């Protein structure tokens, strides 16, 4: 009964948000808002671009840097914003066929498996006017592969590279000790082209972390810490050019502040609209009159990471019980408002890689209590909190303080856990602290978002034992079966064999519960009606294809 009452309060708050913090009263859009708008489907428009103008985009984070290769700067939102605008890679995911082969981008082509030969476009130039050559790409790879640098995540994704050589200004040769399609795809689609000269010196003090220099259609004009990154159009000899003159990323971490500014018209592109706000403007005339809405299923998951270094959380029975106490249906109704889909799979939701026989664990208080009893955690003194060896079963939950989602979700989870005798202590911190705390394993549980710009995803960095130190295996899972599966997947080429192994890995992760997969999170954005040419995809928006009306 208490859970239902809380849900009613939350829903009431969300419905009451229709003004979104503004004094403007909501107006019914009525028949003027077609189903396409309500569902977030962009209209089909003729491709008639015009030059000029400025595009202002809200980013929900302020990146710690823009190099992407640094572990601390590999946050997904930043990667989407900076790749394809400032930085280019050798190849690119085809937005129309994200599961298919990469398309040439900075490179004109490539050939080979264990030994890969890449041919670069001889016309490519960096923003400072210097040619982009194979020697520059070789220098980037050398920095990534240097174990002294905090580039663990990208180094792991590239695999055991044996040799990197620039055999001519336009020819790069990379040789692996062992071939994997994952390695090649990561090298071609993830490694940004940077000038070799900008990579010399102390890696932690490189200027390109805050003043990136790439080959993309925009160059950095100004960074205003705490406020915005301003980019200006850069035309290069390859004939690739953007239509807009200026692209501005506004760093607005607080969802409520962002929503208020959105309604004021401050953003041409409002990103990461909270579900409650999305639903609250379903019939708001100001929103329909001024914006197209965008809902798109991307490769982003919300998960809870458990720290298996903590004594209580080492026991899979405890982790399974915590998963069974997650009130998924209640949270779907009260917080996500039916806009997100539950999952238990580390691969792209709906793909053949996910075992269809595995469903998320249902909410089951009695089943969770039985597991905790079995694990030796009991409420001996009748105070409602389970104990073992004089220690209460208490879990501290690390999350981003500015997240409206977590602020609404966690009290519901806290109350559900209390029904099982588990005390959840909430620990909100600033976004800038979260990644550092995760990498230092300084948490019990943490709300984490995992994003991929590709339909094909290597799970090595997330779950292999070697990635507990420096990688994204934040919870320190160390399991021989999981290790063997992620390594086997890297060496498997046949598609059917890969699917079989991926389903085995899905089941192994589900059985061990090192993380609790919550939902696949869609893009919920809005574009002003004066904005054209932006199409959502797994790799994000191609801002070079956008144009704006005067």
XYZ file of C-alpha atoms in Angstrom:
550
model
C 0.000 0.000 0.000
C 2.853 2.395 0.801
C 4.399 1.806 -2.640
C 1.112 2.606 -4.375
C 0.735 5.783 -2.352
C 4.229 6.955 -3.268
C 3.544 6.232 -6.935
C 0.434 8.408 -6.777
C 2.410 11.293 -5.324
C 5.108 11.009 -8.013
C 2.587 10.894 -10.829
C 0.852 13.922 -9.373
C 4.126 15.827 -9.359
C 4.835 14.894 -12.968
C 1.396 15.938 -14.196
C 1.819 19.160 -12.271
C 5.009 19.854 -14.243
C 3.131 20.877 -17.385
C 4.222 24.454 -16.973
C 7.774 23.107 -16.590
C 8.719 25.769 -14.081
C 7.347 28.613 -16.177
C 4.497 30.963 -15.313
C 3.006 30.244 -18.736
C -0.141 28.130 -18.423
C -0.333 24.974 -20.542
C -2.596 25.206 -23.535
C -4.216 22.196 -25.166
C -2.722 21.617 -28.598
C -5.836 19.619 -29.354
C -6.282 18.381 -32.893
C -3.359 20.546 -33.964
C -0.862 17.997 -32.647
C -0.894 14.921 -34.917
C 0.092 11.465 -33.758
C 3.501 11.803 -35.440
C 4.327 14.732 -33.169
C 3.085 13.021 -30.037
C 5.154 9.924 -30.855
C 8.260 11.917 -31.706
C 8.453 11.081 -35.397
C 10.145 13.716 -37.528
C 8.340 14.781 -40.702
C 9.896 13.996 -44.079
C 11.239 17.219 -45.560
C 12.746 18.092 -48.937
C 16.525 18.507 -48.842
C 16.788 22.224 -49.628
C 19.566 23.498 -47.343
C 20.676 27.090 -46.946
C 23.950 28.439 -45.620
C 24.442 30.507 -42.510
C 23.050 30.852 -39.042
C 23.747 29.413 -35.597
C 22.546 26.200 -33.964
C 22.386 26.097 -30.148
C 22.293 22.616 -28.583
C 21.772 21.757 -24.922
C 24.203 19.201 -23.481
C 23.223 17.627 -20.134
C 26.853 17.380 -19.005
C 29.948 19.532 -19.013
C 32.709 17.309 -20.392
C 35.965 17.033 -18.460
C 37.731 17.306 -21.791
C 37.346 16.654 -25.497
C 40.105 14.266 -26.519
C 37.947 11.101 -26.294
C 40.994 8.841 -25.970
C 41.457 9.806 -22.290
C 39.436 7.491 -20.026
C 38.068 10.446 -18.062
C 36.884 12.143 -21.267
C 35.084 9.219 -22.910
C 31.610 10.129 -21.657
C 29.010 9.124 -24.244
C 27.244 12.471 -24.661
C 30.543 14.230 -25.300
C 31.685 11.552 -27.751
C 28.501 11.966 -29.778
C 28.859 15.744 -29.773
C 32.540 15.934 -30.697
C 32.782 13.053 -33.204
C 31.778 14.122 -36.665
C 31.917 17.791 -35.709
C 35.506 18.448 -34.561
C 37.042 14.991 -34.904
C 36.767 12.462 -37.689
C 37.677 8.794 -37.677
C 38.962 6.599 -40.508
C 35.571 4.985 -41.018
C 32.050 5.626 -39.850
C 28.953 3.621 -38.949
C 26.330 3.872 -41.666
C 23.328 5.541 -39.927
C 20.979 3.589 -42.188
C 22.686 0.231 -41.498
C 24.358 0.488 -38.073
C 24.954 -3.264 -37.937
C 26.627 -3.265 -41.366
C 30.214 -2.505 -42.454
C 31.762 0.884 -41.787
C 31.841 3.486 -44.523
C 35.105 5.244 -45.445
C 35.306 8.686 -43.893
C 38.762 10.151 -43.304
C 40.174 7.133 -45.122
C 39.390 6.359 -48.738
C 39.570 2.619 -48.083
C 41.258 -0.279 -46.273
C 42.101 -3.937 -46.767
C 43.343 -6.886 -44.721
C 42.596 -8.709 -41.473
C 45.566 -9.465 -39.161
C 47.484 -6.857 -41.164
C 45.299 -3.894 -42.032
C 46.375 -1.369 -44.651
C 44.513 1.953 -44.547
C 44.675 4.581 -47.283
C 44.021 8.170 -46.177
C 42.484 10.926 -48.264
C 45.493 13.038 -49.395
C 43.371 16.214 -49.315
C 42.579 15.967 -45.603
C 43.779 18.899 -43.487
C 43.666 19.667 -39.786
C 42.032 22.871 -38.604
C 45.457 24.519 -38.362
C 46.013 23.898 -42.064
C 48.590 21.101 -41.748
C 48.056 17.866 -43.724
C 46.522 14.896 -41.911
C 48.868 11.993 -42.606
C 49.414 8.382 -41.626
C 52.134 9.591 -39.240
C 49.497 11.536 -37.286
C 47.273 8.466 -36.955
C 50.284 6.391 -35.931
C 51.091 8.955 -33.226
C 47.527 8.772 -31.882
C 47.737 4.978 -31.703
C 51.104 5.108 -29.967
C 49.660 7.374 -27.267
C 46.655 5.081 -26.809
C 48.822 1.957 -26.611
C 51.248 3.473 -24.089
C 50.395 1.757 -20.765
C 51.548 4.856 -18.877
C 48.605 6.855 -20.240
C 45.020 6.756 -18.897
C 43.727 5.318 -22.176
C 42.750 1.893 -20.835
C 39.275 1.740 -22.353
C 40.298 2.506 -25.923
C 43.492 0.440 -25.597
C 41.405 -2.568 -24.559
C 39.018 -2.069 -27.481
C 41.906 -2.115 -29.987
C 43.257 -5.481 -28.829
C 46.851 -6.806 -29.059
C 48.383 -4.536 -31.684
C 51.861 -5.724 -32.596
C 52.957 -3.022 -35.033
C 51.865 0.410 -36.251
C 53.682 1.937 -39.191
C 53.183 4.920 -41.472
C 54.693 3.509 -44.663
C 53.848 6.640 -46.654
C 52.061 9.940 -45.952
C 48.742 8.345 -46.938
C 49.320 4.696 -45.958
C 48.956 3.338 -42.433
C 49.667 -0.315 -41.627
C 48.453 -1.938 -38.402
C 49.256 -5.520 -37.485
C 47.607 -7.519 -34.693
C 49.001 -10.574 -32.940
C 45.462 -11.954 -33.150
C 42.667 -10.730 -35.402
C 39.202 -9.757 -34.252
C 36.511 -7.901 -36.158
C 35.948 -5.934 -32.933
C 39.545 -4.675 -32.979
C 39.403 -3.570 -36.581
C 36.016 -1.911 -36.182
C 37.194 -0.054 -33.080
C 40.353 1.170 -34.773
C 38.524 2.370 -37.875
C 35.445 3.775 -36.157
C 36.674 5.076 -32.781
C 40.205 6.469 -33.035
C 40.078 10.238 -33.714
C 42.582 11.860 -36.049
C 44.777 14.314 -34.100
C 47.973 16.149 -35.078
C 51.096 14.314 -33.932
C 52.597 17.613 -32.768
C 49.690 18.190 -30.379
C 50.327 14.818 -28.689
C 53.901 15.538 -27.632
C 54.606 16.131 -23.968
C 52.864 15.224 -20.713
C 49.624 13.508 -21.730
C 47.684 14.903 -18.770
C 48.603 18.474 -19.726
C 47.973 18.371 -23.462
C 46.225 21.470 -24.766
C 43.989 19.402 -27.056
C 42.047 18.117 -24.040
C 40.329 21.516 -23.873
C 41.263 22.929 -27.297
C 40.804 20.005 -29.703
C 42.209 20.157 -33.214
C 40.716 17.773 -35.744
C 39.739 17.463 -39.388
C 35.970 17.795 -38.983
C 33.565 20.371 -40.426
C 33.748 22.555 -37.282
C 36.707 23.956 -35.375
C 36.770 25.214 -31.807
C 36.332 28.961 -31.545
C 35.980 29.316 -27.770
C 35.436 27.249 -24.641
C 33.683 29.017 -21.762
C 34.125 26.699 -18.737
C 30.848 26.060 -16.968
C 28.842 27.503 -19.841
C 29.436 26.493 -23.454
C 31.660 25.250 -26.267
C 31.496 27.412 -29.373
C 32.395 25.955 -32.774
C 32.720 27.680 -36.138
C 32.380 26.187 -39.608
C 35.593 24.897 -41.158
C 35.679 24.185 -44.872
C 38.355 21.793 -46.085
C 39.777 20.870 -49.503
C 37.786 17.631 -49.656
C 34.641 19.633 -50.286
C 33.027 18.572 -47.026
C 31.370 21.546 -45.415
C 28.608 22.308 -42.969
C 25.713 24.593 -43.777
C 25.500 26.475 -40.473
C 28.192 28.988 -39.547
C 28.229 28.383 -35.794
C 27.451 25.407 -33.554
C 27.132 26.101 -29.827
C 26.907 23.406 -27.137
C 25.404 24.824 -23.939
C 26.316 22.879 -20.787
C 23.123 22.704 -18.698
C 23.293 19.806 -16.260
C 20.158 20.521 -14.234
C 17.086 19.137 -16.011
C 14.708 21.631 -14.402
C 16.826 24.610 -15.436
C 17.206 23.134 -18.934
C 13.436 22.690 -19.225
C 12.783 26.278 -18.182
C 15.314 27.542 -20.706
C 13.854 25.284 -23.395
C 10.412 26.808 -22.926
C 11.983 30.266 -23.121
C 13.365 29.269 -26.518
C 17.058 29.301 -25.574
C 17.848 26.036 -27.387
C 17.423 25.133 -31.038
C 17.929 21.501 -30.021
C 16.798 20.425 -26.555
C 18.337 17.042 -25.691
C 17.620 14.502 -22.950
C 14.114 15.643 -22.098
C 13.041 13.852 -18.885
C 10.084 11.468 -19.387
C 7.852 13.534 -17.097
C 8.497 16.688 -19.079
C 8.020 14.829 -22.381
C 4.577 13.648 -21.272
C 3.668 17.000 -19.727
C 3.964 18.812 -23.068
C 1.969 16.256 -25.070
C -0.796 18.841 -25.418
C 1.125 22.075 -24.835
C 0.530 24.549 -27.664
C 3.872 26.323 -27.147
C 5.767 23.070 -27.645
C 3.837 21.933 -30.696
C 3.901 25.367 -32.312
C 7.633 25.800 -31.839
C 9.202 22.330 -31.999
C 9.396 18.927 -33.608
C 9.794 16.176 -31.041
C 12.211 13.277 -31.538
C 11.918 9.847 -29.979
C 14.510 7.338 -31.141
C 15.679 3.990 -29.759
C 19.435 4.248 -29.355
C 22.049 1.909 -27.858
C 21.977 3.349 -24.329
C 21.227 1.476 -21.130
C 20.507 2.574 -17.590
C 22.104 0.133 -15.136
C 22.951 -0.181 -11.463
C 26.560 -1.237 -10.960
C 27.346 -3.237 -7.825
C 30.810 -3.089 -6.293
C 31.771 -6.737 -5.850
C 34.718 -5.662 -3.704
C 32.245 -4.879 -0.914
C 31.886 -7.954 1.369
C 28.079 -8.054 1.323
C 27.886 -7.635 -2.456
C 30.332 -10.443 -3.240
C 27.491 -12.902 -2.638
C 25.443 -13.385 -5.817
C 22.430 -14.232 -3.655
C 22.534 -10.719 -2.211
C 22.864 -9.119 -5.644
C 20.002 -11.248 -6.951
C 17.849 -10.242 -3.994
C 18.600 -6.561 -4.631
C 17.513 -7.083 -8.236
C 14.285 -8.776 -7.119
C 13.527 -5.791 -4.878
C 13.723 -3.344 -7.782
C 10.088 -2.261 -8.426
C 10.404 -2.118 -12.199
C 6.712 -1.893 -13.071
C 6.076 0.826 -10.506
C 9.049 2.859 -11.705
C 8.000 2.374 -15.322
C 4.612 3.914 -14.516
C 5.702 6.595 -12.077
C 9.096 7.714 -13.380
C 9.671 6.482 -16.936
C 5.996 6.881 -17.896
C 6.160 3.921 -20.256
C 8.834 5.551 -22.442
C 11.658 3.121 -21.613
C 11.853 -0.657 -22.088
C 13.108 -3.102 -19.454
C 16.018 -5.300 -20.438
C 18.487 -7.770 -18.982
C 20.782 -7.891 -22.003
C 24.146 -6.180 -22.578
C 23.593 -6.126 -26.356
C 21.375 -3.952 -28.534
C 17.801 -4.485 -27.383
C 15.792 -6.496 -29.880
C 18.845 -7.914 -31.615
C 19.484 -11.639 -32.108
C 22.357 -11.344 -29.612
C 19.895 -11.211 -26.704
C 18.511 -14.553 -25.494
C 14.701 -14.193 -25.807
C 14.211 -16.760 -23.028
C 15.738 -14.425 -20.425
C 13.506 -11.763 -18.915
C 14.318 -9.226 -16.183
C 13.781 -10.578 -12.684
C 10.273 -9.749 -11.424
C 9.614 -7.734 -8.279
C 9.420 -10.413 -5.577
C 9.772 -9.348 -1.945
C 9.262 -12.833 -0.494
C 11.737 -14.399 -2.913
C 14.304 -11.716 -2.055
C 13.800 -12.264 1.662
C 14.382 -15.982 1.226
C 17.628 -15.375 -0.643
C 18.875 -12.965 2.009
C 18.005 -15.491 4.727
C 19.968 -18.113 2.826
C 22.932 -15.716 2.535
C 22.935 -15.252 6.333
C 21.409 -11.780 6.468
C 18.566 -11.819 9.025
C 16.572 -9.349 11.081
C 17.511 -10.774 14.455
C 16.409 -7.837 16.628
C 13.175 -7.027 14.805
C 14.134 -3.466 13.768
C 13.402 -4.156 10.106
C 17.057 -4.119 9.001
C 18.958 -7.309 8.273
C 22.294 -7.895 9.942
C 25.211 -10.292 9.830
C 28.054 -10.338 12.323
C 26.740 -7.155 13.917
C 26.794 -5.255 10.617
C 23.571 -3.901 9.104
C 22.877 -4.622 5.426
C 23.369 -1.058 4.210
C 24.043 -0.043 0.607
C 25.227 3.460 -0.314
C 24.013 4.570 -3.745
C 26.189 6.954 -5.787
C 24.387 9.071 -8.391
C 24.502 12.405 -10.207
C 22.912 15.044 -8.010
C 21.431 16.948 -10.971
C 19.509 13.905 -12.277
C 15.747 14.329 -11.955
C 15.361 10.697 -12.978
C 17.412 9.409 -10.036
C 15.738 11.835 -7.652
C 12.360 10.294 -8.504
C 13.469 6.684 -8.936
C 15.655 6.156 -5.885
C 13.078 6.896 -3.153
C 10.849 4.215 -4.704
C 13.725 1.734 -4.773
C 14.720 2.756 -1.245
C 11.240 1.963 0.036
C 11.086 -1.356 -1.829
C 14.486 -2.392 -0.427
C 13.271 -1.569 3.068
C 10.535 -4.162 2.600
C 13.308 -6.719 2.223
C 15.259 -5.412 5.214
C 17.918 -3.530 3.210
C 18.859 0.041 4.054
C 19.679 2.234 1.017
C 21.650 5.407 1.720
C 21.513 7.982 -1.070
C 24.760 9.733 -2.032
C 24.243 12.482 -4.630
C 27.434 13.982 -6.086
C 28.308 16.280 -8.949
C 28.681 14.760 -12.411
C 32.407 15.564 -12.390
C 32.968 13.230 -9.427
C 31.061 10.197 -10.636
C 33.536 8.772 -13.164
C 36.488 9.262 -10.808
C 34.620 7.502 -8.005
C 33.626 4.641 -10.299
C 37.178 4.117 -11.556
C 38.486 4.181 -7.981
C 35.770 1.628 -6.981
C 34.731 4.115 -4.302
C 31.054 3.144 -4.147
C 28.665 0.364 -3.107
C 26.103 0.841 -5.860
C 25.956 3.448 -8.611
C 23.560 4.624 -11.274
C 25.384 4.319 -14.584
C 24.501 4.931 -18.216
C 26.201 2.784 -20.859
C 26.192 4.044 -24.421
C 27.480 2.697 -27.713
C 27.627 4.434 -31.075
C 27.550 1.051 -32.794
C 25.096 -1.832 -33.044
C 28.062 -4.178 -32.648
C 29.409 -4.038 -29.100
C 32.474 -5.621 -27.538
C 31.797 -6.518 -23.888
C 35.473 -6.989 -22.957
C 35.894 -3.536 -21.416
C 32.741 -3.929 -19.323
C 33.100 -7.438 -17.935
C 36.595 -8.916 -18.389
C 38.611 -9.288 -15.183
C 41.553 -7.351 -16.617
C 39.339 -4.279 -16.987
C 38.611 -3.923 -13.282
C 41.655 -1.659 -13.062
C 41.252 1.273 -15.430
C 38.520 -0.111 -17.691
C 34.767 0.119 -17.300
C 34.471 -3.037 -15.196
C 33.725 -0.660 -12.329
C 32.229 -3.340 -10.096
C 35.288 -5.632 -10.332
C 33.628 -8.736 -11.756
C 36.280 -11.453 -11.905
C 34.811 -14.598 -13.406
C 36.568 -17.232 -15.538
C 33.452 -18.176 -17.511
C 32.674 -14.569 -18.433
C 36.322 -13.915 -19.292
C 36.403 -16.943 -21.593
C 33.206 -15.889 -23.381
C 34.234 -12.286 -24.061
C 37.630 -13.479 -25.334
C 36.006 -16.169 -27.509
C 33.666 -13.577 -29.012
C 36.616 -11.456 -30.072
C 38.013 -14.344 -32.094
C 34.757 -15.583 -33.651
C 33.977 -14.493 -37.200
C 30.988 -16.636 -38.240
C 27.766 -14.648 -37.511
C 25.765 -17.649 -36.260
C 28.574 -18.751 -33.961
C 28.797 -15.204 -32.646
C 25.097 -15.032 -31.835
C 25.319 -18.331 -29.954
C 28.248 -17.021 -27.880
C 26.550 -13.681 -27.279
C 23.497 -15.447 -25.906
C 25.727 -17.529 -23.640
C 27.317 -14.322 -22.373
C 23.887 -12.766 -21.843
C 22.915 -15.751 -19.683
C 26.225 -15.741 -17.774
C 25.853 -12.041 -16.938
C 22.226 -12.552 -15.930
C 23.119 -15.441 -13.623
C 25.930 -13.515 -11.927
C 24.152 -10.122 -11.703
C 27.311 -7.940 -11.549
C 25.054 -5.130 -12.716
C 21.301 -4.720 -12.700
C 20.151 -3.780 -16.184
C 17.197 -1.430 -15.871
C 16.026 -0.034 -19.198
C 16.989 0.789 -22.734
C 16.729 4.562 -22.840
C 15.430 6.321 -25.953
C 16.440 9.699 -27.262
C 13.803 12.219 -26.161
C 14.725 15.469 -27.890
C 13.074 18.456 -29.514
C 14.173 20.579 -32.494
C 12.857 24.035 -33.277
C 10.773 24.045 -36.434
C 13.355 26.362 -37.996
C 15.912 23.523 -37.760
C 16.135 21.046 -40.636
C 18.288 18.104 -41.678
C 18.926 16.568 -38.235
C 18.208 12.851 -38.245
C 18.773 10.746 -35.098
C 20.931 7.636 -35.343
C 23.083 5.397 -33.151
C 26.056 7.673 -33.864
C 24.126 10.784 -32.844
C 23.244 13.770 -35.001
C 25.287 14.803 -38.009
C 25.326 18.536 -37.304
C 27.122 19.219 -40.573
C 23.891 18.276 -42.376
C 21.714 20.698 -40.379
C 20.487 24.030 -41.691
C 18.291 26.716 -40.171
C 15.720 29.137 -41.447
C 16.552 32.830 -41.022
